[in-house]
Short mmCIF file of C-alpha atoms and ligand atoms in Angstrom, two decimals:
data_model
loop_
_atom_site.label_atom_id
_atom_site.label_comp_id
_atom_site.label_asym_id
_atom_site.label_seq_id
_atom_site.Cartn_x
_atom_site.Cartn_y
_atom_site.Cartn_z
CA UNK A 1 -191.31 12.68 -99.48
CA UNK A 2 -189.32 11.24 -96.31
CA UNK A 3 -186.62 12.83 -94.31
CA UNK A 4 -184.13 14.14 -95.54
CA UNK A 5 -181.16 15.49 -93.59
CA UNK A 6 -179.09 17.95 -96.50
CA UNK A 7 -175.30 18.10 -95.62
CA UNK A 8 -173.08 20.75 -97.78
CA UNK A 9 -169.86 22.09 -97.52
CA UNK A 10 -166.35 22.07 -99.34
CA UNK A 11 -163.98 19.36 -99.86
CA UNK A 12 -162.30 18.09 -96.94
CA UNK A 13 -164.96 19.57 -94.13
CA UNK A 14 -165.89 15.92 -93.12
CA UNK A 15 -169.36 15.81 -95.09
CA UNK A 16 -168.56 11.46 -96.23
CA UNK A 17 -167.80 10.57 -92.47
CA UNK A 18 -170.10 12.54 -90.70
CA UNK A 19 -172.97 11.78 -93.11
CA UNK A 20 -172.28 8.49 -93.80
CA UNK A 21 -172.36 7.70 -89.40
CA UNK A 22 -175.06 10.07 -89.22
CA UNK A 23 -177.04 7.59 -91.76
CA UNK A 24 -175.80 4.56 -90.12
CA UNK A 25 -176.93 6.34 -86.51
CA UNK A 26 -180.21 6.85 -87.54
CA UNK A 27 -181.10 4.11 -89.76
CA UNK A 28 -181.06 6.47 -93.08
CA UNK A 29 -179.40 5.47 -96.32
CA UNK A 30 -176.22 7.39 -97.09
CA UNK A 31 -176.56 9.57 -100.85
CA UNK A 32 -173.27 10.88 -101.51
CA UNK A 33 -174.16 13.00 -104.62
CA UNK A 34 -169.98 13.98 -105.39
CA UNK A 35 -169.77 10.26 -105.90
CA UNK A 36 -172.71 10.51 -108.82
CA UNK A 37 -170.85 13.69 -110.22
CA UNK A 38 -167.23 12.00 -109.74
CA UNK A 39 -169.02 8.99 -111.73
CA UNK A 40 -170.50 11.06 -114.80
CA UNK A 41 -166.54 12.70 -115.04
CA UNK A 42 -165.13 8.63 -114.61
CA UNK A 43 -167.32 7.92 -117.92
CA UNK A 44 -166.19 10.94 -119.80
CA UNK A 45 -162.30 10.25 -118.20
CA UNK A 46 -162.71 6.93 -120.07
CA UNK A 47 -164.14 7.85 -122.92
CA UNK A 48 -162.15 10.65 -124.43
CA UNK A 49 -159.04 10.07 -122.17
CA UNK A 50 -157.24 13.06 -123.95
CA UNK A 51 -159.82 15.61 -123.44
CA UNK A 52 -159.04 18.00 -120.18
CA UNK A 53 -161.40 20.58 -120.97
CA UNK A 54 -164.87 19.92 -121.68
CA UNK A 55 -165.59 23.61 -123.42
CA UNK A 56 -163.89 22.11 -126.55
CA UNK A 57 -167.33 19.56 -126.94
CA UNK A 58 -170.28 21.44 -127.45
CA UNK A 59 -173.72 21.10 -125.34
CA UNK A 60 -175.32 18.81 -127.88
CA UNK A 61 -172.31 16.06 -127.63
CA UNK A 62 -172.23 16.11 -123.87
CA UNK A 63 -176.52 15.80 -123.88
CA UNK A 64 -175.61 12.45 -125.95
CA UNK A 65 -173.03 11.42 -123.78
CA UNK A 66 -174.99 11.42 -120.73
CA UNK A 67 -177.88 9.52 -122.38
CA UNK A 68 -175.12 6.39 -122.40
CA UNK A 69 -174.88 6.42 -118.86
CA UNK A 70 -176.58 4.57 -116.35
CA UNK A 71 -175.44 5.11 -112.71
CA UNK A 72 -176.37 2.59 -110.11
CA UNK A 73 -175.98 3.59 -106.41
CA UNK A 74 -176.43 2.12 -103.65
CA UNK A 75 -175.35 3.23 -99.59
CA UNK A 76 -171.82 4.87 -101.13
CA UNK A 77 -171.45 1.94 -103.79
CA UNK A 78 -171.85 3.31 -106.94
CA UNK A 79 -171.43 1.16 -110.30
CA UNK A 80 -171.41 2.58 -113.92
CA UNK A 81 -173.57 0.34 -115.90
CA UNK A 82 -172.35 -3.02 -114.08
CA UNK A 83 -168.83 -1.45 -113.59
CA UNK A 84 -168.13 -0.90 -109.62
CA UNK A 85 -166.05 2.33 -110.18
CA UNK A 86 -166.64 3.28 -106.17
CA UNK A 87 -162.75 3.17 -105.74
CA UNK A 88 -161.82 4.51 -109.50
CA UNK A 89 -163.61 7.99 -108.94
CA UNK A 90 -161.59 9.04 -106.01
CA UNK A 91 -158.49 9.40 -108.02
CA UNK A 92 -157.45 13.02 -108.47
CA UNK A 93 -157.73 13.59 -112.00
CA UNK A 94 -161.62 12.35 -111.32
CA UNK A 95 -161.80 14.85 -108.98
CA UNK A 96 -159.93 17.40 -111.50
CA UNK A 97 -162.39 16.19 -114.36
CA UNK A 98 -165.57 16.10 -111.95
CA UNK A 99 -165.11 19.87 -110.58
CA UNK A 100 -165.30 20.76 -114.25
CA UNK A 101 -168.21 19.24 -115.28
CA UNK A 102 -170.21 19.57 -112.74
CA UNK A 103 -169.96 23.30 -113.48
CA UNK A 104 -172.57 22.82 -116.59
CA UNK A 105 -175.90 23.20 -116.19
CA UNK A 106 -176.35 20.12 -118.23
CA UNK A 107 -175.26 17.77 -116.33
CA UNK A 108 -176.46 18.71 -113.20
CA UNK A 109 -179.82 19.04 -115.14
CA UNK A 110 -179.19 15.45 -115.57
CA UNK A 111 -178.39 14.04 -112.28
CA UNK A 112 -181.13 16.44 -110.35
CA UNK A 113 -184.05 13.96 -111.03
CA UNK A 114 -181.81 10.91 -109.89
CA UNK A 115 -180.39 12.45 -106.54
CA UNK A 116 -184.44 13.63 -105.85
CA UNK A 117 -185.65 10.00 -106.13
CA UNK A 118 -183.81 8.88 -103.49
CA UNK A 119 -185.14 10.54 -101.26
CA UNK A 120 -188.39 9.55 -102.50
CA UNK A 121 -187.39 5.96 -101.41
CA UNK A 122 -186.29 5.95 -98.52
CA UNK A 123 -185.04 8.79 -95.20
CA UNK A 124 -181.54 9.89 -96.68
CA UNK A 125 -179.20 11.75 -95.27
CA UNK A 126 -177.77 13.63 -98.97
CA UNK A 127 -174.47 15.05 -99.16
CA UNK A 128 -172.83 17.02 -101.33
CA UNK A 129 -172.87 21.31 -102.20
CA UNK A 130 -175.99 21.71 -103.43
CA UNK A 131 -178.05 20.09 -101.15
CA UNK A 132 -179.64 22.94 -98.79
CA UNK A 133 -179.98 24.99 -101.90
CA UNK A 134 -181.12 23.37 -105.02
CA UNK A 135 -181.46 19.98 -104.86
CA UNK A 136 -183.71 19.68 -101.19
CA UNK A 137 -184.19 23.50 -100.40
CA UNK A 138 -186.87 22.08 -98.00
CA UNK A 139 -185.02 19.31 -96.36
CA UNK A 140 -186.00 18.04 -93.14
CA UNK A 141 -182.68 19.23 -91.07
CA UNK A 142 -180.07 21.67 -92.70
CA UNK A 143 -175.92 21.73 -91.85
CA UNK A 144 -173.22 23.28 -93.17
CA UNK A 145 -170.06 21.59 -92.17
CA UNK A 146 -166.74 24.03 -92.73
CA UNK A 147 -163.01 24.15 -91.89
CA UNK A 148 -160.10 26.27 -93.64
CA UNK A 149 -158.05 25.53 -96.38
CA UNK A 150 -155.22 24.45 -94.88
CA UNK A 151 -156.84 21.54 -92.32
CA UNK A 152 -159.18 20.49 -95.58
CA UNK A 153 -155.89 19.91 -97.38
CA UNK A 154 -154.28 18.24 -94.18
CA UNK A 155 -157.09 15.82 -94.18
CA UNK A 156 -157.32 15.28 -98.55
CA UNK A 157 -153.56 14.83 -97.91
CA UNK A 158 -154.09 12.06 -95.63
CA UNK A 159 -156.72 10.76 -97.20
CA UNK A 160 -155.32 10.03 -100.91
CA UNK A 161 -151.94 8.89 -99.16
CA UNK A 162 -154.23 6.06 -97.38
CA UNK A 163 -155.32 4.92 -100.71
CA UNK A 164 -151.97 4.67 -101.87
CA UNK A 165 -152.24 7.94 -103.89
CA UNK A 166 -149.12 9.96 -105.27
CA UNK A 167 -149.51 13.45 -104.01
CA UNK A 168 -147.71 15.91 -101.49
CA UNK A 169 -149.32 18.52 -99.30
CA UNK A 170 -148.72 21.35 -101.13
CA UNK A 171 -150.59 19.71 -104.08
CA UNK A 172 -153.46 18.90 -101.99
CA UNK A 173 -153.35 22.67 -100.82
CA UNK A 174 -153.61 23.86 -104.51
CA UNK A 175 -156.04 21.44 -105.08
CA UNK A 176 -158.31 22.42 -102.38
CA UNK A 177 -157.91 26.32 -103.03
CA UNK A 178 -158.87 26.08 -106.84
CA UNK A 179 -161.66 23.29 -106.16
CA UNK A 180 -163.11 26.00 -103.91
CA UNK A 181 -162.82 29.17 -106.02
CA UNK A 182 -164.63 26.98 -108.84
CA UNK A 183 -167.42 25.41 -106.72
CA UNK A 184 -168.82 28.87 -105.06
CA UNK A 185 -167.96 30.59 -107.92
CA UNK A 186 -169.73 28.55 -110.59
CA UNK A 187 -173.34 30.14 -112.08
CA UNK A 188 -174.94 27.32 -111.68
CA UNK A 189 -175.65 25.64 -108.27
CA UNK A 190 -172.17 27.54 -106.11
CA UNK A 191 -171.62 26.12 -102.74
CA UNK A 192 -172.71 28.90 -100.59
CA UNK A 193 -173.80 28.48 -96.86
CA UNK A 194 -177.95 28.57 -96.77
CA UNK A 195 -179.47 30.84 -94.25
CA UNK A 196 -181.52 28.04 -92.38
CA UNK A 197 -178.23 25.99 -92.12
CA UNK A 198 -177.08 24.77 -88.99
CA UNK A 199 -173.02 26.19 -89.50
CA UNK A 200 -170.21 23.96 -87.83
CA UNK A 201 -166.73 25.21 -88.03
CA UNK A 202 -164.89 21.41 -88.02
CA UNK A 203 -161.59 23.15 -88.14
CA UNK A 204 -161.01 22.18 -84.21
CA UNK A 205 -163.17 19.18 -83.91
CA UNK A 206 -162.85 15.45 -84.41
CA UNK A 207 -165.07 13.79 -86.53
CA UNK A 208 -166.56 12.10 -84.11
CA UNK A 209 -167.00 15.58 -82.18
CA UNK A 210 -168.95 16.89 -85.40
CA UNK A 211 -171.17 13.50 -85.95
CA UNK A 212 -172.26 14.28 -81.97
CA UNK A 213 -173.20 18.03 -82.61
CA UNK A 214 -175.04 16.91 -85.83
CA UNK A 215 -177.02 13.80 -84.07
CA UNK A 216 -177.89 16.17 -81.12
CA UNK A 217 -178.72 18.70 -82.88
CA UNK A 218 -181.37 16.61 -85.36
CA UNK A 219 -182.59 14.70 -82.05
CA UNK A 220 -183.10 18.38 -80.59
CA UNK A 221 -185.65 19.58 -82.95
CA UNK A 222 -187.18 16.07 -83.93
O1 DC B 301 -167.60 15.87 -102.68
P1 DC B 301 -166.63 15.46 -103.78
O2 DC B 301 -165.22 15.93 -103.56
O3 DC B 301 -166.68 13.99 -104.09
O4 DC B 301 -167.18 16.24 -105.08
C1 DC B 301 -166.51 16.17 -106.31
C2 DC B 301 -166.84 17.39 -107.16
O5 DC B 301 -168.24 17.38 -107.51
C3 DC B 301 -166.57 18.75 -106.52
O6 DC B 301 -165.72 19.51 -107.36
C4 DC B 301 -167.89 19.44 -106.45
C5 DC B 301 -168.82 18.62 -107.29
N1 DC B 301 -170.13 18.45 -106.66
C6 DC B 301 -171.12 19.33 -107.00
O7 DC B 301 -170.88 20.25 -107.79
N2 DC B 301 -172.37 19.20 -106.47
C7 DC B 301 -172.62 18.21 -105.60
N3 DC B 301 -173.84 18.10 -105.09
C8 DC B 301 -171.62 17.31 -105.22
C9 DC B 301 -170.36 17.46 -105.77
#
């Protein structure tokens, strides 16, 4: 296996930018695994545009589902089939659609092997919630990148408005609160801090404050 360098944390800590500059900084490719989740949701969002909540299809229907799909990724470029959906999964309903899914064990059964083999490729640095934990609990480096609710939904705020996105703060707020309670409270796979990650509280920092801790900290202990 090569190096990898597992990133987790909630929405809005700064995982994309810091990993992705992190990657580009040391020559790794970039695996943003909530893009792979946000792009099973995008082909279910499509597919049964009516349906909010997935309990109503049972496990057998989803299992067929996911054997349609074929996700093709590539450095935070990520195509369904031939379909480059990298901009269509951000919406918020994605997002909505995504933190629901990815609660079943069935479909992160299903994307495990694919997020592995990259890593079997090529030095990655992986982001996503999961990362320290399940998917590379013996990564090469560990972090944990953090900030409270109310900065992570400052930043989402900002974020979605940039890509011309209808939403107002207090939405993003709600949004980040209940994305949160369901990610580390989920059976399968919660977002919980490992012991053997390296902790950074972004609340105060820039971005480019937090890729310098993380590139020191890797060079460090190389
Ligand atoms: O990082 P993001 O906002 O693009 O992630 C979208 C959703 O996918 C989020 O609700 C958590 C989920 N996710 C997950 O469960 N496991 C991962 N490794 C990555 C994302």
């Amino acid at each position: 296996m090569k190096k990898v360098i597992a990133i987790d944390g909630p929405s809005g800590a700064g995982k994309s930018t810091v990993s992705r500059e992190v990657a580009k900084a040391l020559g790794f490719q970039y695996l943003d695994t909530g893009a792979l989740y946000r792009a099973v949701a995008y082909y279910f969002f499509k597919k049964f545009s009516s349906i909010k909540d997935f309990s109503s299809m049972t496990e057998q229907e989803i299992q067929n589902e996911l054997k349609n799909i074929t996700i093709n990724y590539h450095n935070g470029k990520i195509f369904l089939s031939d379909e480059d959906v990298s901009d269509l999964i951000r919406d918020p309903k994605i997002g909505e659609i995504t933190s629901q899914l990815s609660t079943l064990k069935i479909v992160r059964n299903y994307l495990m092997p694919l997020q592995r083999s990259f890593a079997e490729k090529e030095n990655t640095v992986a982001e996503g919630r999961d990362m320290t934990t399940v998917v590379f609990p013996d990564a090469w480096k560990k972090f944990y990148l953090d900030a409270s609710p109310e900065i992570r939904a400052r930043r989402r705020f900002e974020q979605l408005i940039r890509l011309g996105k209808n939403i107002t703060f207090e939405e993003a707020l709600k949004d980040v609160i209940e994305r949160d309670k369901r990610d580390s409270s989920r059976e399968n796979a919660p977002l919980k801090i490992s012991n053997d990650a390296f902790y950074i509280d972004t609340s105060e920092l820039t971005l480019q404050e937090v890729i310098e801790i993380v590139l020191k900290k890797v060079a460090e202990d190389a």
